[in-house]
Short mmCIF file of C-alpha atoms in Angstrom, two decimals:
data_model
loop_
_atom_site.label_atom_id
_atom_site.label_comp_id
_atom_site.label_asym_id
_atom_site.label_seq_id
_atom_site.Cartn_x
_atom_site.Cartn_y
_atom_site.Cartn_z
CA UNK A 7 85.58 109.35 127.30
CA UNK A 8 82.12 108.75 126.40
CA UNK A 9 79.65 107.26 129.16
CA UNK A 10 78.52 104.04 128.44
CA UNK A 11 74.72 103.27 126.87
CA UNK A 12 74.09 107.27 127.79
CA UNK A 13 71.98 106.76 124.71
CA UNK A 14 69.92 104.69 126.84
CA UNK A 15 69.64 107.05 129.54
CA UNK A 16 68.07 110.04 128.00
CA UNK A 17 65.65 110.77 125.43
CA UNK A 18 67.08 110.91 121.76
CA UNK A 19 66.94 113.61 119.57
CA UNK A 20 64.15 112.00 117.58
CA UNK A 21 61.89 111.40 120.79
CA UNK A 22 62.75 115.35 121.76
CA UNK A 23 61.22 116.27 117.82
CA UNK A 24 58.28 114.31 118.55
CA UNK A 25 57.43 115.74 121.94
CA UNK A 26 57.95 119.20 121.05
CA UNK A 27 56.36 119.03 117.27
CA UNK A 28 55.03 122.09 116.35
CA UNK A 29 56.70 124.15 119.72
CA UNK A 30 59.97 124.34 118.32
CA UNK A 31 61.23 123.62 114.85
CA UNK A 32 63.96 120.57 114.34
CA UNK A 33 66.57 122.95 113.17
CA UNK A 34 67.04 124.53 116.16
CA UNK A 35 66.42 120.83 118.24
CA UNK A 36 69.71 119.36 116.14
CA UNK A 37 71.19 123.09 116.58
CA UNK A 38 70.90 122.39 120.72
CA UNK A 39 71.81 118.98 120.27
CA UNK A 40 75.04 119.53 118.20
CA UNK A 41 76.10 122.18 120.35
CA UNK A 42 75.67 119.79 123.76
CA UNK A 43 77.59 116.88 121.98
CA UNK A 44 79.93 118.60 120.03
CA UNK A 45 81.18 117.78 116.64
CA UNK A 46 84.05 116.51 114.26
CA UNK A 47 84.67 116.30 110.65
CA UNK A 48 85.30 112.80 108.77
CA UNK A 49 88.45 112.61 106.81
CA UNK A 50 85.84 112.62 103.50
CA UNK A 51 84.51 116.11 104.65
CA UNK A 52 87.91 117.52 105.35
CA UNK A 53 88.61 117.19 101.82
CA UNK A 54 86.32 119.63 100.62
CA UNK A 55 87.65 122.37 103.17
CA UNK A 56 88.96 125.20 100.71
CA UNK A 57 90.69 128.14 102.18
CA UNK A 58 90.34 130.18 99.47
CA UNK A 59 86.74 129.83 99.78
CA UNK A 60 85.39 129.12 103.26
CA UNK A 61 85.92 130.49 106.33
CA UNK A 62 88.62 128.98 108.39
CA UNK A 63 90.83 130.54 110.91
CA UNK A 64 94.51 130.67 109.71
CA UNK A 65 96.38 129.27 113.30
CA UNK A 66 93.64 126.55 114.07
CA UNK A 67 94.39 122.90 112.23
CA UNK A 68 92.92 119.46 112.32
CA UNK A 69 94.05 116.64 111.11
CA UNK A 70 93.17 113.71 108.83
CA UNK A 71 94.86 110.97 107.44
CA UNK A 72 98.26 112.51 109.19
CA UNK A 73 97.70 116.00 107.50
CA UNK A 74 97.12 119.48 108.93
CA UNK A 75 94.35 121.00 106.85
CA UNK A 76 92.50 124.32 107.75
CA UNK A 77 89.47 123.89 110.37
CA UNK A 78 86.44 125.35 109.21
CA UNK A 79 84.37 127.70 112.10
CA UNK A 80 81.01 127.29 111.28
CA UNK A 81 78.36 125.62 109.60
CA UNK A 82 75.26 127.14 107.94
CA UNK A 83 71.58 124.49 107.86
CA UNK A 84 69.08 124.41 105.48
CA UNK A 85 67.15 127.00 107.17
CA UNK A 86 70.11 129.54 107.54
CA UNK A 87 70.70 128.60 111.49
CA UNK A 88 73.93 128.62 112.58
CA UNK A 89 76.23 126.28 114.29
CA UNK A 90 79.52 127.75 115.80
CA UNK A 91 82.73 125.27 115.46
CA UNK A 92 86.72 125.14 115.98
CA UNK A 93 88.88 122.79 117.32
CA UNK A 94 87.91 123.01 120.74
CA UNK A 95 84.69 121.15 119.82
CA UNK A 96 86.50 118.09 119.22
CA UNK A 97 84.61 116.95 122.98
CA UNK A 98 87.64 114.88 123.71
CA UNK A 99 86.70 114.73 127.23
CA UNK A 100 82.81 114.68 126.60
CA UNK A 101 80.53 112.42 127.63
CA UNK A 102 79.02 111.72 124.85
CA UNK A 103 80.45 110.88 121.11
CA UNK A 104 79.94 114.09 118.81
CA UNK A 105 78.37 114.28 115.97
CA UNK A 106 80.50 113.20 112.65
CA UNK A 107 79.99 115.74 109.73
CA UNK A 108 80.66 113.60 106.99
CA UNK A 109 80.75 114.44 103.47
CA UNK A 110 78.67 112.42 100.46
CA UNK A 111 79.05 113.65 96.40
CA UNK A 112 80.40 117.00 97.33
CA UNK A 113 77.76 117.33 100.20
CA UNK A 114 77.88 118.10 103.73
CA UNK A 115 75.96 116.39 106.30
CA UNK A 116 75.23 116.32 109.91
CA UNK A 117 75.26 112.34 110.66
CA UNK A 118 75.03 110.39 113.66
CA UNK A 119 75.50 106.55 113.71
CA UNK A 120 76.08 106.44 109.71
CA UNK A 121 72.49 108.37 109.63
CA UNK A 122 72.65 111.73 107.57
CA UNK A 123 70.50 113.91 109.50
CA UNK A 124 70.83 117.32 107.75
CA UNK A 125 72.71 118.86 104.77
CA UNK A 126 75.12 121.76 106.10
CA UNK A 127 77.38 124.40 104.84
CA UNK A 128 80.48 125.43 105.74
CA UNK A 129 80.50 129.66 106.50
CA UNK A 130 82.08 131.55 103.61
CA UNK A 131 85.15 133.35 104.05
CA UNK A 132 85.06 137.26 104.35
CA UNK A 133 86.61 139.29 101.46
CA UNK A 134 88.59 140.96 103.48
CA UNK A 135 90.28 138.03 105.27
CA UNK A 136 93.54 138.00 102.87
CA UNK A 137 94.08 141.52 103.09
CA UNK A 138 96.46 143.68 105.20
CA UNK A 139 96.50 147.19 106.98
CA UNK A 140 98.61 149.84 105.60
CA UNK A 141 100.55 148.86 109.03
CA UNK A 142 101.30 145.18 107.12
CA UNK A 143 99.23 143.76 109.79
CA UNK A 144 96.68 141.11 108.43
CA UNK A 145 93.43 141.88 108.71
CA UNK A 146 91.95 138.63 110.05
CA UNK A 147 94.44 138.90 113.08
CA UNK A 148 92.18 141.96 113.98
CA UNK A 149 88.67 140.85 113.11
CA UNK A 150 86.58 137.78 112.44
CA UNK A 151 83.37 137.43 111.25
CA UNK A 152 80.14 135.54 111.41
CA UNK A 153 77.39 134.96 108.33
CA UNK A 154 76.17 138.67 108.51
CA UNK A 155 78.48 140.10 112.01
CA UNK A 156 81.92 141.60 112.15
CA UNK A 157 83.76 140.69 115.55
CA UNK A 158 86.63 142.68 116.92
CA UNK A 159 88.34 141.55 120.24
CA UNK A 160 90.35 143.85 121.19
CA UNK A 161 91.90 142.24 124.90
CA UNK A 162 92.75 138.59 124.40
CA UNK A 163 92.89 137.88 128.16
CA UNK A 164 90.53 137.61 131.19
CA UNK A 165 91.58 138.77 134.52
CA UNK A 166 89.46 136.88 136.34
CA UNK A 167 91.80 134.26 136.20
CA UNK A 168 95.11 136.16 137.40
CA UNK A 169 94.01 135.42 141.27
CA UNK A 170 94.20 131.09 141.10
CA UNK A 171 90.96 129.63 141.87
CA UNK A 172 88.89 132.97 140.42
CA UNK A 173 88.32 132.04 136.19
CA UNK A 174 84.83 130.73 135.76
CA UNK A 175 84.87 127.67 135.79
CA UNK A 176 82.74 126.12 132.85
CA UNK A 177 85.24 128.55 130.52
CA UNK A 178 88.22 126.61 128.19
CA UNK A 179 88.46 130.26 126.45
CA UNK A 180 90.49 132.06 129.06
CA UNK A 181 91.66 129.13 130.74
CA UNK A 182 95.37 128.83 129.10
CA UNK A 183 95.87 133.10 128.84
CA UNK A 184 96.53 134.34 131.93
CA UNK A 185 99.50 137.02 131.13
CA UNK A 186 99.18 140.66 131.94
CA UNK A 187 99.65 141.65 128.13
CA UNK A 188 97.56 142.04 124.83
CA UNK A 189 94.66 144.48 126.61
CA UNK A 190 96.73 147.75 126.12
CA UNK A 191 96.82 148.93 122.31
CA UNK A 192 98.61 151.66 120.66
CA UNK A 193 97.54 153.89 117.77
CA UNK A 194 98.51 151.54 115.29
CA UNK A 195 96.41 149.04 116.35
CA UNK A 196 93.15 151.40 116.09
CA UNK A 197 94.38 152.00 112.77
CA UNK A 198 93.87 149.32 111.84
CA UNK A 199 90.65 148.15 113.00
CA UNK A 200 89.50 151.23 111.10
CA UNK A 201 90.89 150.22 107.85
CA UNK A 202 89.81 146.61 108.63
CA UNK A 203 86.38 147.54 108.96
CA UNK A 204 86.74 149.99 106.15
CA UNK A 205 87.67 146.92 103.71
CA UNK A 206 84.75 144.61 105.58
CA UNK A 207 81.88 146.98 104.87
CA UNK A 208 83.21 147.08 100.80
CA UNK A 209 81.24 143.24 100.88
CA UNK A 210 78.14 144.79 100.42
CA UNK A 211 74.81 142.82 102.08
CA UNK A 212 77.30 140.38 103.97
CA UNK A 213 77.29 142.85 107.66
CA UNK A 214 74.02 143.09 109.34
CA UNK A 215 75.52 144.47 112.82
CA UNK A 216 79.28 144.61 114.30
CA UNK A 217 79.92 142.74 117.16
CA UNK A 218 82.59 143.35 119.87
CA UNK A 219 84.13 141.49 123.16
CA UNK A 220 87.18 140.43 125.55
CA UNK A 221 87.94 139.51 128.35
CA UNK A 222 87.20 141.23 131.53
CA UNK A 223 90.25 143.82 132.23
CA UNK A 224 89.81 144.55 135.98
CA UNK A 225 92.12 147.33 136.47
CA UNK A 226 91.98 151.31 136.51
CA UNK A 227 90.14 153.82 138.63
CA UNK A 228 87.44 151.27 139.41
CA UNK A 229 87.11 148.26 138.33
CA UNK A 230 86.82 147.52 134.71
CA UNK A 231 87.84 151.22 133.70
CA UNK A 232 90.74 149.93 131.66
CA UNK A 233 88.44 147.85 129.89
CA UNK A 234 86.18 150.38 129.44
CA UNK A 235 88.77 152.98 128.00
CA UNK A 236 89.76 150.35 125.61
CA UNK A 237 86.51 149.58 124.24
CA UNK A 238 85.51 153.17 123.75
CA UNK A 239 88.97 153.80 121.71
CA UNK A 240 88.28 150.64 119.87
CA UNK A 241 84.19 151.55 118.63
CA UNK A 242 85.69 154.95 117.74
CA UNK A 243 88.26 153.60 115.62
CA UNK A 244 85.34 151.29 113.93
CA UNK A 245 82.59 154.38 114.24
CA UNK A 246 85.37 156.49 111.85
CA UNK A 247 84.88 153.43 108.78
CA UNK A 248 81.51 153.04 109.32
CA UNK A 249 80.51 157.38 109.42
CA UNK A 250 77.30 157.37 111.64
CA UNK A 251 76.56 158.82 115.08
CA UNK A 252 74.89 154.86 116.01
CA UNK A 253 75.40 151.60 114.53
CA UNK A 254 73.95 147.99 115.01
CA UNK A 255 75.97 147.07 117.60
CA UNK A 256 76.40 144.10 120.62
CA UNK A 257 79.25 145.24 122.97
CA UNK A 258 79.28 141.56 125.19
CA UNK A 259 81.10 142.77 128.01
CA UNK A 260 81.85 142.89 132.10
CA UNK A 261 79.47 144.32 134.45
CA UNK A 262 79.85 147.72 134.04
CA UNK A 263 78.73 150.61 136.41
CA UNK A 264 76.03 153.13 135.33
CA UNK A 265 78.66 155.96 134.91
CA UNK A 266 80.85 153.38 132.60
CA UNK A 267 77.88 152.33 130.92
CA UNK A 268 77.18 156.39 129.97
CA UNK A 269 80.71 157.01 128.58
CA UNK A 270 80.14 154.16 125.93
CA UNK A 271 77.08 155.14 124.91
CA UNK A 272 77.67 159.06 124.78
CA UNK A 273 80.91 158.22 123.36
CA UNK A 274 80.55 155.31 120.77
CA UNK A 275 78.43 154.45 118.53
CA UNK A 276 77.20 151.59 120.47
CA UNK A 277 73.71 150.27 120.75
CA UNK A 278 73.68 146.97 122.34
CA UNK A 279 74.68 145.71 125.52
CA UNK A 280 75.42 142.18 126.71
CA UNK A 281 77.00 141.09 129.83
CA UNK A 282 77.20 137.81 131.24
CA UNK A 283 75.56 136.76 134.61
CA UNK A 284 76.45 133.11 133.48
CA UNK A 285 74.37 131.16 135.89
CA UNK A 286 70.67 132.44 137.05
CA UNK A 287 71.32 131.29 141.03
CA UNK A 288 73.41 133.53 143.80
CA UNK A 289 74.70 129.98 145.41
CA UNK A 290 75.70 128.90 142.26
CA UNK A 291 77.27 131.92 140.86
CA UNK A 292 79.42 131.87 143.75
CA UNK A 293 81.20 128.47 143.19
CA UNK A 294 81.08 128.64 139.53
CA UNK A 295 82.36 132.44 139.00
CA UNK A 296 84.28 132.63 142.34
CA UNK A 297 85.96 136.18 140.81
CA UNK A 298 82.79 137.83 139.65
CA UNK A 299 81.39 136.83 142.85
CA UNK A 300 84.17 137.64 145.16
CA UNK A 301 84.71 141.79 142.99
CA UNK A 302 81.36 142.13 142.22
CA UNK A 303 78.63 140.37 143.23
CA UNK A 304 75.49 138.55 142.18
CA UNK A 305 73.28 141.43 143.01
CA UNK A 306 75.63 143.90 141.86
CA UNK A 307 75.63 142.50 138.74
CA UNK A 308 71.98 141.93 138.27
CA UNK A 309 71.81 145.86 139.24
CA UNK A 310 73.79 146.74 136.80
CA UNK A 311 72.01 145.17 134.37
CA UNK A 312 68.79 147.01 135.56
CA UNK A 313 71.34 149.87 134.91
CA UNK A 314 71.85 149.30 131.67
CA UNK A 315 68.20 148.98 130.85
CA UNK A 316 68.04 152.80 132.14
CA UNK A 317 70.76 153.42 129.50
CA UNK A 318 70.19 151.51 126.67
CA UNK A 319 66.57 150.80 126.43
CA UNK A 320 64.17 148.05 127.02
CA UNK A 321 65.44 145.10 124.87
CA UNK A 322 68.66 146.45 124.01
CA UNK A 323 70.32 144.77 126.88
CA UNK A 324 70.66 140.72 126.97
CA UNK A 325 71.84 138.91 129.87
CA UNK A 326 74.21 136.26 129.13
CA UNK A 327 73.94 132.26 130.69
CA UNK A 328 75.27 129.49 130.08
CA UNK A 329 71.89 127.46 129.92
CA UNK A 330 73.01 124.01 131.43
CA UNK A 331 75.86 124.42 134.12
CA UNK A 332 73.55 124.87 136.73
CA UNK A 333 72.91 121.48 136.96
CA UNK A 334 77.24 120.86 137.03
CA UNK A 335 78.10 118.50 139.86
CA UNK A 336 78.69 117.91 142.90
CA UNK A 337 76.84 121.67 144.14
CA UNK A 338 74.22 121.66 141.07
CA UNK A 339 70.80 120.70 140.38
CA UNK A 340 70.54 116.76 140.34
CA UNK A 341 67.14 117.15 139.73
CA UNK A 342 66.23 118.79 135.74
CA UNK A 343 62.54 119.59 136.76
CA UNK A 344 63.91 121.67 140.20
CA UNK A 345 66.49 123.11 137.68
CA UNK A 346 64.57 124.47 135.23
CA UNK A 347 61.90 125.84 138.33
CA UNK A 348 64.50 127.63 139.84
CA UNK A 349 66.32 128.89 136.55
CA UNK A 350 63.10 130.10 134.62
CA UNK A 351 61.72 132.11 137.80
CA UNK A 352 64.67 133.96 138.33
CA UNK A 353 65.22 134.72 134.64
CA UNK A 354 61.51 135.71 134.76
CA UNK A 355 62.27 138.26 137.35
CA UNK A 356 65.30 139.17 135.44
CA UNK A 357 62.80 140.38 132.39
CA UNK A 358 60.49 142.36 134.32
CA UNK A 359 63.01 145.04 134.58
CA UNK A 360 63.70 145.03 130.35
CA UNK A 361 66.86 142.29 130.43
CA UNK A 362 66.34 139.92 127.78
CA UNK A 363 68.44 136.90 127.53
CA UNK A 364 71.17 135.22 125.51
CA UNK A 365 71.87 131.56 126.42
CA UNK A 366 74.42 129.57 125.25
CA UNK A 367 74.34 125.87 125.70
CA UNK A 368 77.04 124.27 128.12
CA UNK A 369 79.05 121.81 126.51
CA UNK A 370 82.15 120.67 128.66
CA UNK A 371 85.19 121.79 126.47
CA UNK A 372 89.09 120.61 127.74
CA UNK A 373 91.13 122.86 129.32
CA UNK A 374 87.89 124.13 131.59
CA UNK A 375 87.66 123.24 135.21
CA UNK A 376 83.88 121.04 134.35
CA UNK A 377 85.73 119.61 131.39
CA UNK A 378 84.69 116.14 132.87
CA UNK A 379 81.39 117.03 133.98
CA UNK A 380 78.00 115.46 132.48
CA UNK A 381 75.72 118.09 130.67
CA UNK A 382 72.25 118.26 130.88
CA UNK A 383 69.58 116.10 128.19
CA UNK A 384 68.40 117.25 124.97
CA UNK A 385 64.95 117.65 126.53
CA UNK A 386 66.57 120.37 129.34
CA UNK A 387 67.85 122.14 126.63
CA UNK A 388 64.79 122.63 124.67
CA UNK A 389 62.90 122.86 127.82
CA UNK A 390 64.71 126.14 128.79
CA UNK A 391 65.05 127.51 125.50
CA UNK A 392 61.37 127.45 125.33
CA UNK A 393 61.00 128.82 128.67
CA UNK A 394 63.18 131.65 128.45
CA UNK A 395 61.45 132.40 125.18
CA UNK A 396 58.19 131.93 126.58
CA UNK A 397 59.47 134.83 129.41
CA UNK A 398 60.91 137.08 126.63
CA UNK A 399 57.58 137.32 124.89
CA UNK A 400 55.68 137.64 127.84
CA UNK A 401 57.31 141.06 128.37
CA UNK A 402 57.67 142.19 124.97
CA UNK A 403 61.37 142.39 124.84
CA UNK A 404 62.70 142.50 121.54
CA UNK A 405 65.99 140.33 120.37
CA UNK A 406 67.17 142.01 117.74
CA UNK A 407 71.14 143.01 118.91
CA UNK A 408 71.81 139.29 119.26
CA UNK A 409 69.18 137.41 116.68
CA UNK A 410 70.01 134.48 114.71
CA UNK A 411 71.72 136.75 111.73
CA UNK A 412 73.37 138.94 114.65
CA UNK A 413 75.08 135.63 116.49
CA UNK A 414 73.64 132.36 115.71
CA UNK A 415 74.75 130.77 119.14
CA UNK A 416 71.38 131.23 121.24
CA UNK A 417 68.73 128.61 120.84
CA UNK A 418 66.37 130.62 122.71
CA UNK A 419 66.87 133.86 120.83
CA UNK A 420 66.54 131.46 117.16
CA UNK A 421 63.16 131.25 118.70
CA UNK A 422 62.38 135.06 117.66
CA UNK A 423 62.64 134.58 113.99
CA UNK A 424 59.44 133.97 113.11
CA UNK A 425 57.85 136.15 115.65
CA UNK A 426 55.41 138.93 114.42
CA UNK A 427 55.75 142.39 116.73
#
């Protein structure tokens, strides 16, 4: 349920694109502010969902006016930013209402309060979506795609969460698959992600990198081995469709060791390298990622993200957060000036060693153990995506594995696109 008068509690989006006029454009403001409230579609805008011509995933519905229709997973501004959707973004629990997109002669628009604030798009659908292996196995059961990214994800479940108490716990995408099956493929199944990116890569100008994740697979000679194995079988599978020795690529994966980290780039075609830290505190990493803590480590991780520098390059690594949670309740920041202190000088020393970042903005989702939490202000937000931008420049580390065009769902790497190097 929504919190009563927060409107009068916090600056509004058009006091946030006054303060920061000329710092950080409004696309990226409303960006930041749609993903923090969420968002739902009007019964007017449902009607112009076509399946045969946007992009909509085939098992997720909404409904309007007592109908299932097809729920669109992504919307495209003016600009060519991106906004990342699905049902989960209803923000039933949030604390604020969402935004409405609402639809007006055949238009899309952002709106809030009956006010259209931008026009919007939904993403077009990938040619290959309605076709099927020579295995009969449809092809958009074994990738997705963004704007200009094909996305494989090859182990549906997260680990983490086997041991009660462990999953992180701002996460609603793990939070209902905790099973011990899905993470162990056959040669059928690499098959077919070779045909399926085969048939992708016929769309010609529509792939600017391919894009890869799970979740984390703890088992095997050390931890995340399994994992490991399974991502090296799946790039190769991809690496045979796409016939080069190295391709654009963001692997966003556990904390791998430096040996681990050598077998996928020796043997894949790999390039990139994200891995997810989550929250830029050691206290706080503890109570919010109580497995990564517990089997790895805050320093352990951080290490082997230095590690991966050593491996990858400078700027081809990107440490994940999720910009926002540090300030979750009742062991966060109350304070948004302390948060962003403490939050900006670690990430700063993060950098120094050739980590660049990737943050994702917090918004409680059901299903997740903060589901009922309060999220940060607008003005936090844009606060830290300027900051950690600010930090990334300051130590020349590039963002191209994970840019706007690469992902679309970091405000602080949306930031780059008009940089000159």
């Amino acid at each position: 349920m929504s919190e009563k008068n927060w409107r009068e509690k916090e600056p509004s989006l058009e006091q946030v694109l006054d303060k920061y006029n000329g710092d950080i454009n409004k696309f990226t403001v409303l960006k930041i502010d749609v993903d923090r409230r969420g968002f739902v579609y009007s019964d007017e805008a449902a009607k112009l969902v076509d399946p045969d011509k946007h992009h909509v995933e085939p098992s997720d519905y909404m409904t309007a006016d007592g109908k299932k229709f097809a729920f669109p997973i992504g919307l495209t501004l003016r600009d060519g930013t991106t906004i990342c959707g699905g049902p989960s973004l209803t923000t039933q629990n949030a604390n604020r209402e969402p935004y409405i997109i609402d639809a007006e002669d055949g238009k899309l628009y952002i709106t809030d309060q009956g006010k259209k604030l931008e026009e919007v798009e939904f993403w077009e659908k990938p040619d290959f979506y309605d076709k099927v292996t020579s295995n009969g196995t449809p092809m958009w059961q074994i990738a997705t795609a963004r704007p200009q990214r094909i996305t494989i994800t090859p182990g549906v479940k997260c680990h983490f969460w086997d041991t009660p108490g462990e999953g992180c716990k701002f996460c609603a995408l793990f939070a209902g698959h905790r099973l011990d099956d899905g993470e162990f493929r056959d040669g059928k199944y690499f098959q077919d992600v070779t045909e399926t990116v085969a048939e992708a890569l016929k769309q010609k100008g529509r792939y600017a990198s391919f894009h890869m994740t799970s979740g984390s697979t703890l088992s095997g000679c050390e931890i995340f081995e399994d994992e490991v194995e399974l991502y090296i079988k799946t790039l190769q599978a991809a690496g045979k469709a796409i016939h080069s020795d190295k391709f654009p690529t963001k692997l966003v994966a556990s904390g791998f060791s430096k040996r681990q980290l050598t077998r996928l780039r020796d043997e894949t075609g790999m390039t990139g390298y994200v891995t997810d830290l989550e929250v830029l505190n050691k206290e706080l990493f503890s109570w919010i990622c109580p497995g990564k803590s517990r089997l790895v480590g805050y320093e352990e991780w951080k290490h082997r993200l230095y590690d991966a520098v050593d491996v990858f390059g400078k700027g081809q690594v990107h440490c994940g957060i999720v910009g926002g949670v540090e300030n979750a309740q009742p062991n966060g920041f109350a304070d948004e000036d302390e948060a962003l202190k403490v939050v900006l000088a670690e990430a700063d020393e993060i950098a120094s060693h050739g980590v660049s970042f990737s943050e994702c903005v917090w918004n409680t989702l059901p299903k997740s153990y903060f589901a009922k939490q309060n999220t940060p202000t607008l003005d936090y937000f844009v606060r830290l995506a300027l900051g950690l931008s600010g930090i990334r420049k300051k130590y020349g580390l590039s963002v191209y594995i994970d840019d706007y065009r690469r992902c679309g769902n970091h405000p602080n790497t949306d930031l780059a696109r008009i940089e000159k190097w």
